[in-house]
């Protein structure tokens, strides 16, 4: 029997690729409800969906920040049935916290955390009743390791990690699986959207030195990380599809073997000093050598740290 998969945030990036890959499954294992906040943006998805449109893929409106929108979407689904929920919708935020309003920070949590929680709450009763289901959430390596100038974004992903880790224990009793996908940098519109916002900001409230670190040290380093270590949305979507197809999925999956060692620092030293100092050195001391050090990381890790990362077949 076909599994009903609901994916949030499918107008672009990982969500779009994942919805299409699942819909194109050769064994036709899935019927995908690909959702997005604004249906005016559905052209790209429709085009990518091709022959699967209105067959194994249907498009629905869904804003993860609205109770009404979530209810409406579920009511439009056959028997309101969701076998696999993919919480993919998310927004980024970078910059010195002094220049971000409380309201803007709360918006990140409204989408990345409460949006996913709203979705889980909506599908959970039926999954428990049926004693089957899979809740998959697009977290990030930043859900495990904080990154400079990504304070609130990282916190929102940490929040999701804590939520899912807690829930996973209870849900095991109901045969409902919980999985977190933790990509490193992914080359989607995500980075571009962040750059656009940063470009507009005058950084009110932040001191000159902090703004200089952000603009002249962090931004080039971050760009470098996206170019050297970045994955394609397709790679992350393939890894996620693999996880969805598993009979006994794990709680956590990192998708980028090049990034795994950076996260491992945290587990190597429980005091936290090792990771704080390593990230400090990468950012402030390697300066002009940043490019070299990123390539070194790539070179050292490409063979040794594959264990534990999902690699698409
Ligand atoms: P993206 O910006 O292309 O996709 C995010 C999608 O979420 C967009 O289509 C956006 O419209 C949608 N969205 C935002 N608010 C929404 C709302 N209220 N309701 C419904 N949809 C909403 O970027 P992406 O890289 O494909 O991001 C997908 C997920 O992957 C996010 O959760 C992001 O945090 C995570 N992620 C991204 C990266 C990266 O580097 N790009 C790395 C790790 C994790």
mmCIF file of C-alpha atoms and ligand atoms in Angstrom:
data_model
loop_
_atom_site.group_PDB
_atom_site.id
_atom_site.type_symbol
_atom_site.label_atom_id
_atom_site.label_comp_id
_atom_site.label_asym_id
_atom_site.label_seq_id
_atom_site.Cartn_x
_atom_site.Cartn_y
_atom_site.Cartn_z
ATOM 1 C CA UNK A 1 0.000 0.000 0.000
ATOM 2 C CA UNK A 2 1.159 3.528 -0.843
ATOM 3 C CA UNK A 3 2.359 5.654 2.031
ATOM 4 C CA UNK A 4 0.961 9.165 2.379
ATOM 5 C CA UNK A 5 3.851 11.587 2.792
ATOM 6 C CA UNK A 6 3.331 15.237 3.682
ATOM 7 C CA UNK A 7 6.281 17.581 3.086
ATOM 8 C CA UNK A 8 6.311 21.238 4.225
ATOM 9 C CA UNK A 9 8.121 24.079 2.435
ATOM 10 C CA UNK A 10 8.152 22.625 -1.099
ATOM 11 C CA UNK A 11 8.353 25.802 -3.200
ATOM 12 C CA UNK A 12 12.154 25.575 -3.307
ATOM 13 C CA UNK A 13 15.312 23.844 -2.139
ATOM 14 C CA UNK A 14 15.429 20.530 -0.315
ATOM 15 C CA UNK A 15 11.633 20.271 0.116
ATOM 16 C CA UNK A 16 10.988 20.631 -3.606
ATOM 17 C CA UNK A 17 13.632 18.038 -4.542
ATOM 18 C CA UNK A 18 12.460 15.597 -1.862
ATOM 19 C CA UNK A 19 8.794 15.822 -2.878
ATOM 20 C CA UNK A 20 9.685 15.131 -6.526
ATOM 21 C CA UNK A 21 12.088 12.267 -5.760
ATOM 22 C CA UNK A 22 9.494 10.539 -3.572
ATOM 23 C CA UNK A 23 6.780 11.021 -6.189
ATOM 24 C CA UNK A 24 9.041 9.556 -8.892
ATOM 25 C CA UNK A 25 9.837 6.423 -6.875
ATOM 26 C CA UNK A 26 10.072 3.538 -9.325
ATOM 27 C CA UNK A 27 8.147 1.239 -6.966
ATOM 28 C CA UNK A 28 5.443 3.903 -6.471
ATOM 29 C CA UNK A 29 5.711 3.499 -2.702
ATOM 30 C CA UNK A 30 4.572 7.054 -1.932
ATOM 31 C CA UNK A 31 1.799 9.518 -2.495
ATOM 32 C CA UNK A 32 3.252 12.924 -1.764
ATOM 33 C CA UNK A 33 1.337 15.957 -0.577
ATOM 34 C CA UNK A 34 3.824 18.691 -1.394
ATOM 35 C CA UNK A 35 2.861 21.807 0.504
ATOM 36 C CA UNK A 36 3.845 25.456 0.405
ATOM 37 C CA UNK A 37 2.797 28.681 2.091
ATOM 38 C CA UNK A 38 2.096 30.565 -1.118
ATOM 39 C CA UNK A 39 0.597 28.669 -4.068
ATOM 40 C CA UNK A 40 1.626 31.455 -6.445
ATOM 41 C CA UNK A 41 5.103 29.944 -6.164
ATOM 42 C CA UNK A 42 4.069 26.496 -7.362
ATOM 43 C CA UNK A 43 5.391 26.728 -10.976
ATOM 44 C CA UNK A 44 8.875 25.446 -10.199
ATOM 45 C CA UNK A 45 7.494 22.448 -8.304
ATOM 46 C CA UNK A 46 4.905 21.693 -11.005
ATOM 47 C CA UNK A 47 7.608 21.747 -13.621
ATOM 48 C CA UNK A 48 9.921 19.491 -11.636
ATOM 49 C CA UNK A 49 7.053 17.124 -10.782
ATOM 50 C CA UNK A 50 6.297 16.543 -14.488
ATOM 51 C CA UNK A 51 4.313 13.358 -15.107
ATOM 52 C CA UNK A 52 3.830 12.729 -11.381
ATOM 53 C CA UNK A 53 1.652 15.833 -10.933
ATOM 54 C CA UNK A 54 -1.822 14.919 -9.664
ATOM 55 C CA UNK A 55 -0.793 11.265 -9.788
ATOM 56 C CA UNK A 56 1.739 10.534 -7.053
ATOM 57 C CA UNK A 57 2.210 14.227 -6.167
ATOM 58 C CA UNK A 58 -0.445 16.746 -5.215
ATOM 59 C CA UNK A 59 0.156 20.322 -4.204
ATOM 60 C CA UNK A 60 -1.593 21.900 -1.220
ATOM 61 C CA UNK A 61 -1.331 25.212 0.562
ATOM 62 C CA UNK A 62 0.122 25.001 4.057
ATOM 63 C CA UNK A 63 1.613 27.671 6.297
ATOM 64 C CA UNK A 64 3.245 25.949 9.263
ATOM 65 C CA UNK A 65 2.650 29.103 11.343
ATOM 66 C CA UNK A 66 -1.149 28.890 11.076
ATOM 67 C CA UNK A 67 -3.506 26.454 12.864
ATOM 68 C CA UNK A 68 -6.240 27.110 10.275
ATOM 69 C CA UNK A 69 -3.953 26.449 7.343
ATOM 70 C CA UNK A 70 -2.710 23.166 8.832
ATOM 71 C CA UNK A 71 -6.286 22.013 9.576
ATOM 72 C CA UNK A 72 -7.446 22.941 6.080
ATOM 73 C CA UNK A 73 -4.602 21.046 4.439
ATOM 74 C CA UNK A 74 -5.177 17.904 6.507
ATOM 75 C CA UNK A 75 -8.921 18.023 5.839
ATOM 76 C CA UNK A 76 -8.169 18.011 2.114
ATOM 77 C CA UNK A 77 -6.161 14.806 2.418
ATOM 78 C CA UNK A 78 -7.697 11.379 1.928
ATOM 79 C CA UNK A 79 -8.905 10.213 5.379
ATOM 80 C CA UNK A 80 -6.617 12.954 6.804
ATOM 81 C CA UNK A 81 -4.008 10.227 6.692
ATOM 82 C CA UNK A 82 -0.302 11.044 7.025
ATOM 83 C CA UNK A 83 2.085 8.087 7.289
ATOM 84 C CA UNK A 84 5.232 10.151 6.968
ATOM 85 C CA UNK A 85 5.471 13.801 8.013
ATOM 86 C CA UNK A 86 8.491 15.737 6.762
ATOM 87 C CA UNK A 87 9.040 19.008 8.613
ATOM 88 C CA UNK A 88 11.206 20.801 6.103
ATOM 89 C CA UNK A 89 9.967 24.420 6.159
ATOM 90 C CA UNK A 90 12.499 26.671 7.804
ATOM 91 C CA UNK A 91 14.035 30.110 7.780
ATOM 92 C CA UNK A 92 17.569 31.255 8.511
ATOM 93 C CA UNK A 93 18.837 34.265 10.386
ATOM 94 C CA UNK A 94 22.359 35.620 10.701
ATOM 95 C CA UNK A 95 23.918 38.709 12.234
ATOM 96 C CA UNK A 96 24.907 40.251 15.561
ATOM 97 C CA UNK A 97 22.055 39.720 18.021
ATOM 98 C CA UNK A 98 22.274 43.375 19.110
ATOM 99 C CA UNK A 99 20.885 44.377 15.715
ATOM 100 C CA UNK A 100 18.074 41.804 15.562
ATOM 101 C CA UNK A 101 14.685 42.670 17.047
ATOM 102 C CA UNK A 102 13.067 40.294 19.523
ATOM 103 C CA UNK A 103 10.220 40.023 17.053
ATOM 104 C CA UNK A 104 12.522 38.861 14.244
ATOM 105 C CA UNK A 105 14.101 36.296 16.552
ATOM 106 C CA UNK A 106 10.683 35.023 17.598
ATOM 107 C CA UNK A 107 9.731 34.611 13.931
ATOM 108 C CA UNK A 108 12.597 32.145 13.492
ATOM 109 C CA UNK A 109 11.268 30.069 16.382
ATOM 110 C CA UNK A 110 7.671 30.417 15.123
ATOM 111 C CA UNK A 111 8.670 28.702 11.883
ATOM 112 C CA UNK A 112 11.580 26.390 12.714
ATOM 113 C CA UNK A 113 10.370 25.216 16.109
ATOM 114 C CA UNK A 114 6.682 25.935 16.732
ATOM 115 C CA UNK A 115 5.850 25.354 13.054
ATOM 116 C CA UNK A 116 7.232 21.814 13.246
ATOM 117 C CA UNK A 117 5.625 21.248 16.662
ATOM 118 C CA UNK A 118 2.250 22.377 15.256
ATOM 119 C CA UNK A 119 2.581 19.822 12.438
ATOM 120 C CA UNK A 120 3.569 17.024 14.795
ATOM 121 C CA UNK A 121 0.661 17.784 17.147
ATOM 122 C CA UNK A 122 -1.732 17.676 14.200
ATOM 123 C CA UNK A 123 -0.705 14.236 12.890
ATOM 124 C CA UNK A 124 0.271 12.511 16.131
ATOM 125 C CA UNK A 125 -3.146 11.319 17.426
ATOM 126 C CA UNK A 126 -3.842 9.368 14.221
ATOM 127 C CA UNK A 127 -0.332 7.927 14.057
ATOM 128 C CA UNK A 128 -0.654 6.724 17.655
ATOM 129 C CA UNK A 129 -4.068 5.202 16.952
ATOM 130 C CA UNK A 130 -2.749 3.357 13.897
ATOM 131 C CA UNK A 131 0.422 2.374 15.752
ATOM 132 C CA UNK A 132 2.535 3.424 12.788
ATOM 133 C CA UNK A 133 4.147 6.520 11.384
ATOM 134 C CA UNK A 134 7.390 8.375 10.818
ATOM 135 C CA UNK A 135 8.137 11.969 11.760
ATOM 136 C CA UNK A 136 11.138 13.338 9.879
ATOM 137 C CA UNK A 137 12.492 16.793 10.671
ATOM 138 C CA UNK A 138 15.028 18.785 8.686
ATOM 139 C CA UNK A 139 17.343 19.891 11.447
ATOM 140 C CA UNK A 140 20.947 20.925 10.736
ATOM 141 C CA UNK A 141 24.450 20.345 12.019
ATOM 142 C CA UNK A 142 23.645 23.640 13.718
ATOM 143 C CA UNK A 143 21.129 21.677 15.771
ATOM 144 C CA UNK A 144 24.146 19.967 17.353
ATOM 145 C CA UNK A 145 26.882 22.577 17.214
ATOM 146 C CA UNK A 146 26.366 26.335 17.543
ATOM 147 C CA UNK A 147 27.944 28.528 14.875
ATOM 148 C CA UNK A 148 29.035 32.132 15.339
ATOM 149 C CA UNK A 149 26.488 34.784 14.215
ATOM 150 C CA UNK A 150 23.847 32.051 13.733
ATOM 151 C CA UNK A 151 22.863 32.228 17.406
ATOM 152 C CA UNK A 152 19.074 32.228 17.098
ATOM 153 C CA UNK A 153 18.917 29.895 14.101
ATOM 154 C CA UNK A 154 21.144 27.363 15.875
ATOM 155 C CA UNK A 155 19.014 27.709 19.020
ATOM 156 C CA UNK A 156 15.843 26.977 17.016
ATOM 157 C CA UNK A 157 17.410 23.800 15.631
ATOM 158 C CA UNK A 158 18.746 22.794 19.073
ATOM 159 C CA UNK A 159 15.175 23.243 20.322
ATOM 160 C CA UNK A 160 13.903 20.874 17.659
ATOM 161 C CA UNK A 161 16.593 18.333 18.532
ATOM 162 C CA UNK A 162 15.596 18.382 22.198
ATOM 163 C CA UNK A 163 11.920 18.132 21.341
ATOM 164 C CA UNK A 164 12.339 15.171 18.984
ATOM 165 C CA UNK A 165 14.798 13.359 21.246
ATOM 166 C CA UNK A 166 12.292 13.589 24.101
ATOM 167 C CA UNK A 167 9.312 12.571 22.002
ATOM 168 C CA UNK A 168 11.115 9.637 20.366
ATOM 169 C CA UNK A 169 11.135 7.705 23.636
ATOM 170 C CA UNK A 170 7.380 7.883 24.165
ATOM 171 C CA UNK A 171 6.573 7.250 20.514
ATOM 172 C CA UNK A 172 8.604 4.063 20.390
ATOM 173 C CA UNK A 173 5.800 2.606 22.521
ATOM 174 C CA UNK A 174 3.378 3.454 19.697
ATOM 175 C CA UNK A 175 5.636 2.215 16.892
ATOM 176 C CA UNK A 176 6.034 5.780 15.594
ATOM 177 C CA UNK A 177 9.581 6.635 14.521
ATOM 178 C CA UNK A 178 11.230 10.024 14.858
ATOM 179 C CA UNK A 179 14.210 11.065 12.716
ATOM 180 C CA UNK A 180 16.305 14.216 12.482
ATOM 181 C CA UNK A 181 18.205 14.983 9.269
ATOM 182 C CA UNK A 182 21.276 17.105 9.929
ATOM 183 C CA UNK A 183 22.744 18.574 6.764
ATOM 184 C CA UNK A 184 25.802 20.814 6.754
ATOM 185 C CA UNK A 185 25.730 23.751 4.339
ATOM 186 C CA UNK A 186 23.405 23.186 1.376
ATOM 187 C CA UNK A 187 23.476 25.320 -1.752
ATOM 188 C CA UNK A 188 19.831 26.423 -1.947
ATOM 189 C CA UNK A 189 18.135 29.831 -1.935
ATOM 190 C CA UNK A 190 18.647 29.727 1.823
ATOM 191 C CA UNK A 191 22.080 31.398 1.782
ATOM 192 C CA UNK A 192 20.996 33.897 -0.874
ATOM 193 C CA UNK A 193 17.928 34.926 1.154
ATOM 194 C CA UNK A 194 20.177 35.510 4.175
ATOM 195 C CA UNK A 195 22.648 37.575 2.146
ATOM 196 C CA UNK A 196 19.798 39.715 0.798
ATOM 197 C CA UNK A 197 18.587 40.484 4.308
ATOM 198 C CA UNK A 198 22.072 41.211 5.561
ATOM 199 C CA UNK A 199 22.654 43.492 2.571
ATOM 200 C CA UNK A 200 19.647 45.599 3.596
ATOM 201 C CA UNK A 201 20.612 45.939 7.270
ATOM 202 C CA UNK A 202 22.507 48.820 8.830
ATOM 203 C CA UNK A 203 23.011 46.736 11.984
ATOM 204 C CA UNK A 204 21.408 49.206 14.401
ATOM 205 C CA UNK A 205 22.568 48.714 17.963
ATOM 206 C CA UNK A 206 25.693 46.718 17.115
ATOM 207 C CA UNK A 207 29.129 48.232 17.730
ATOM 208 C CA UNK A 208 31.568 48.880 14.909
ATOM 209 C CA UNK A 209 33.959 46.107 15.909
ATOM 210 C CA UNK A 210 31.241 43.423 15.959
ATOM 211 C CA UNK A 211 29.850 44.568 12.611
ATOM 212 C CA UNK A 212 33.366 44.413 11.185
ATOM 213 C CA UNK A 213 33.869 40.836 12.441
ATOM 214 C CA UNK A 214 30.520 39.885 10.979
ATOM 215 C CA UNK A 215 31.031 41.470 7.575
ATOM 216 C CA UNK A 216 34.746 41.068 7.029
ATOM 217 C CA UNK A 217 35.494 37.822 8.824
ATOM 218 C CA UNK A 218 32.302 35.776 9.175
ATOM 219 C CA UNK A 219 30.618 36.450 5.809
ATOM 220 C CA UNK A 220 33.634 35.541 3.606
ATOM 221 C CA UNK A 221 34.365 32.490 5.784
ATOM 222 C CA UNK A 222 30.756 31.377 5.583
ATOM 223 C CA UNK A 223 30.754 31.775 1.812
ATOM 224 C CA UNK A 224 33.928 29.725 1.664
ATOM 225 C CA UNK A 225 32.307 26.969 3.716
ATOM 226 C CA UNK A 226 29.324 26.856 1.357
ATOM 227 C CA UNK A 227 31.608 26.587 -1.676
ATOM 228 C CA UNK A 228 34.031 24.012 -0.266
ATOM 229 C CA UNK A 229 31.754 21.860 1.875
ATOM 230 C CA UNK A 230 28.280 22.650 0.479
ATOM 231 C CA UNK A 231 26.012 19.849 -0.748
ATOM 232 C CA UNK A 232 23.301 20.089 -3.367
ATOM 233 C CA UNK A 233 19.653 19.990 -2.293
ATOM 234 C CA UNK A 234 19.387 16.853 -4.405
ATOM 235 C CA UNK A 235 22.022 15.055 -2.317
ATOM 236 C CA UNK A 236 20.230 15.947 0.914
ATOM 237 C CA UNK A 237 16.871 14.975 -0.589
ATOM 238 C CA UNK A 238 18.268 11.580 -1.669
ATOM 239 C CA UNK A 239 19.672 10.940 1.808
ATOM 240 C CA UNK A 240 16.299 11.885 3.326
ATOM 241 C CA UNK A 241 14.439 9.612 0.925
ATOM 242 C CA UNK A 242 16.708 6.764 1.999
ATOM 243 C CA UNK A 243 15.815 7.431 5.638
ATOM 244 C CA UNK A 244 12.088 7.486 4.796
ATOM 245 C CA UNK A 245 12.456 4.078 3.129
ATOM 246 C CA UNK A 246 14.059 2.442 6.173
ATOM 247 C CA UNK A 247 12.201 -0.115 8.243
ATOM 248 C CA UNK A 248 13.998 0.850 11.451
ATOM 249 C CA UNK A 249 15.145 4.458 11.028
ATOM 250 C CA UNK A 250 17.518 5.981 13.571
ATOM 251 C CA UNK A 251 16.998 9.221 15.446
ATOM 252 C CA UNK A 252 19.867 11.140 13.818
ATOM 253 C CA UNK A 253 21.411 11.287 10.360
ATOM 254 C CA UNK A 254 24.105 13.695 9.289
ATOM 255 C CA UNK A 255 24.261 13.974 5.518
ATOM 256 C CA UNK A 256 27.693 15.534 5.019
ATOM 257 C CA UNK A 257 30.732 13.351 5.816
ATOM 258 C CA UNK A 258 32.985 16.401 5.366
ATOM 259 C CA UNK A 259 31.264 18.146 8.244
ATOM 260 C CA UNK A 260 31.005 15.229 10.689
ATOM 261 C CA UNK A 261 34.440 15.848 12.317
ATOM 262 C CA UNK A 262 33.516 19.437 13.188
ATOM 263 C CA UNK A 263 30.482 18.169 15.081
ATOM 264 C CA UNK A 264 32.511 15.338 16.633
ATOM 265 C CA UNK A 265 34.679 17.895 18.482
ATOM 266 C CA UNK A 266 31.742 18.478 20.772
ATOM 267 C CA UNK A 267 31.566 14.834 21.779
ATOM 268 C CA UNK A 268 35.350 14.551 22.078
ATOM 269 C CA UNK A 269 35.434 17.131 24.876
ATOM 270 C CA UNK A 270 32.469 17.452 27.191
ATOM 271 C CA UNK A 271 33.749 20.761 28.602
ATOM 272 C CA UNK A 272 32.975 22.479 25.286
ATOM 273 C CA UNK A 273 36.357 24.222 25.182
ATOM 274 C CA UNK A 274 37.656 22.175 22.268
ATOM 275 C CA UNK A 275 34.813 23.119 19.948
ATOM 276 C CA UNK A 276 34.703 26.771 21.033
ATOM 277 C CA UNK A 277 38.456 27.146 20.548
ATOM 278 C CA UNK A 278 38.567 25.273 17.258
ATOM 279 C CA UNK A 279 35.796 27.390 15.771
ATOM 280 C CA UNK A 280 37.486 30.507 17.166
ATOM 281 C CA UNK A 281 40.769 29.575 15.528
ATOM 282 C CA UNK A 282 39.129 28.648 12.246
ATOM 283 C CA UNK A 283 37.450 32.039 12.148
ATOM 284 C CA UNK A 284 39.903 34.496 13.645
ATOM 285 C CA UNK A 285 43.359 32.967 13.427
ATOM 286 C CA UNK A 286 43.449 31.123 10.134
ATOM 287 C CA UNK A 287 42.175 34.285 8.384
ATOM 288 C CA UNK A 288 43.930 34.254 5.015
ATOM 289 C CA UNK A 289 44.621 30.551 5.451
ATOM 290 C CA UNK A 290 40.916 29.816 5.762
ATOM 291 C CA UNK A 291 40.659 28.495 2.228
ATOM 292 C CA UNK A 292 43.606 26.223 2.825
ATOM 293 C CA UNK A 293 42.275 24.954 6.143
ATOM 294 C CA UNK A 294 38.852 24.173 4.690
ATOM 295 C CA UNK A 295 40.492 22.174 1.931
ATOM 296 C CA UNK A 296 42.668 20.441 4.465
ATOM 297 C CA UNK A 297 39.562 19.447 6.437
ATOM 298 C CA UNK A 298 38.025 18.179 3.212
ATOM 299 C CA UNK A 299 41.140 16.192 2.391
ATOM 300 C CA UNK A 300 41.669 14.699 5.851
ATOM 301 C CA UNK A 301 38.077 13.724 6.312
ATOM 302 C CA UNK A 302 36.957 12.452 2.965
ATOM 303 C CA UNK A 303 37.924 8.871 3.690
ATOM 304 C CA UNK A 304 38.123 8.558 7.424
ATOM 305 C CA UNK A 305 34.842 9.872 8.704
ATOM 306 C CA UNK A 306 32.233 8.428 6.400
ATOM 307 C CA UNK A 307 30.916 6.168 9.087
ATOM 308 C CA UNK A 308 27.680 7.499 10.493
ATOM 309 C CA UNK A 309 26.743 9.668 7.530
ATOM 310 C CA UNK A 310 24.097 8.616 5.053
ATOM 311 C CA UNK A 311 25.474 8.436 1.570
ATOM 312 C CA UNK A 312 22.951 8.329 -1.230
ATOM 313 C CA UNK A 313 23.253 5.186 -3.292
HETATM 314 P P1 LIG B 1 14.775 27.153 1.152
HETATM 315 O O1 LIG B 1 14.713 28.548 1.622
HETATM 316 O O2 LIG B 1 14.912 26.893 -0.311
HETATM 317 O O3 LIG B 1 13.517 26.311 1.677
HETATM 318 C C1 LIG B 1 12.791 26.591 2.837
HETATM 319 C C2 LIG B 1 11.324 26.550 2.489
HETATM 320 O O4 LIG B 1 10.521 26.755 3.655
HETATM 321 C C3 LIG B 1 10.960 27.659 1.492
HETATM 322 O O5 LIG B 1 10.275 27.087 0.411
HETATM 323 C C4 LIG B 1 10.073 28.575 2.311
HETATM 324 O O6 LIG B 1 9.099 29.239 1.534
HETATM 325 C C5 LIG B 1 9.461 27.597 3.289
HETATM 326 N N1 LIG B 1 8.822 28.249 4.440
HETATM 327 C C6 LIG B 1 9.290 29.254 5.219
HETATM 328 N N2 LIG B 1 8.373 29.611 6.136
HETATM 329 C C7 LIG B 1 7.298 28.805 5.939
HETATM 330 C C8 LIG B 1 6.026 28.673 6.571
HETATM 331 N N3 LIG B 1 5.654 29.476 7.586
HETATM 332 N N4 LIG B 1 5.176 27.715 6.120
HETATM 333 C C9 LIG B 1 5.518 26.911 5.094
HETATM 334 N N5 LIG B 1 6.696 27.009 4.449
HETATM 335 C C10 LIG B 1 7.568 27.940 4.866
HETATM 336 O O7 LIG B 1 16.004 26.497 1.933
HETATM 337 P P2 LIG B 1 16.407 24.948 2.180
HETATM 338 O O8 LIG B 1 17.875 24.968 2.314
HETATM 339 O O9 LIG B 1 15.784 24.050 1.194
HETATM 340 O O10 LIG B 1 15.782 24.698 3.630
HETATM 341 C C11 LIG B 1 15.001 23.568 3.977
HETATM 342 C C12 LIG B 1 15.300 23.147 5.404
HETATM 343 O O11 LIG B 1 16.654 22.716 5.486
HETATM 344 C C13 LIG B 1 15.142 24.255 6.455
HETATM 345 O O12 LIG B 1 14.492 23.743 7.586
HETATM 346 C C14 LIG B 1 16.578 24.642 6.773
HETATM 347 O O13 LIG B 1 16.684 25.145 8.083
HETATM 348 C C15 LIG B 1 17.273 23.306 6.621
HETATM 349 N N6 LIG B 1 18.721 23.391 6.381
HETATM 350 C C16 LIG B 1 19.232 24.168 5.384
HETATM 351 C C17 LIG B 1 20.605 24.244 5.213
HETATM 352 C C18 LIG B 1 21.225 25.116 4.148
HETATM 353 O O14 LIG B 1 22.419 25.397 4.239
HETATM 354 N N7 LIG B 1 20.511 25.527 3.126
HETATM 355 C C19 LIG B 1 21.452 23.518 6.050
HETATM 356 C C20 LIG B 1 20.901 22.703 7.043
HETATM 357 C C21 LIG B 1 19.534 22.653 7.198
#
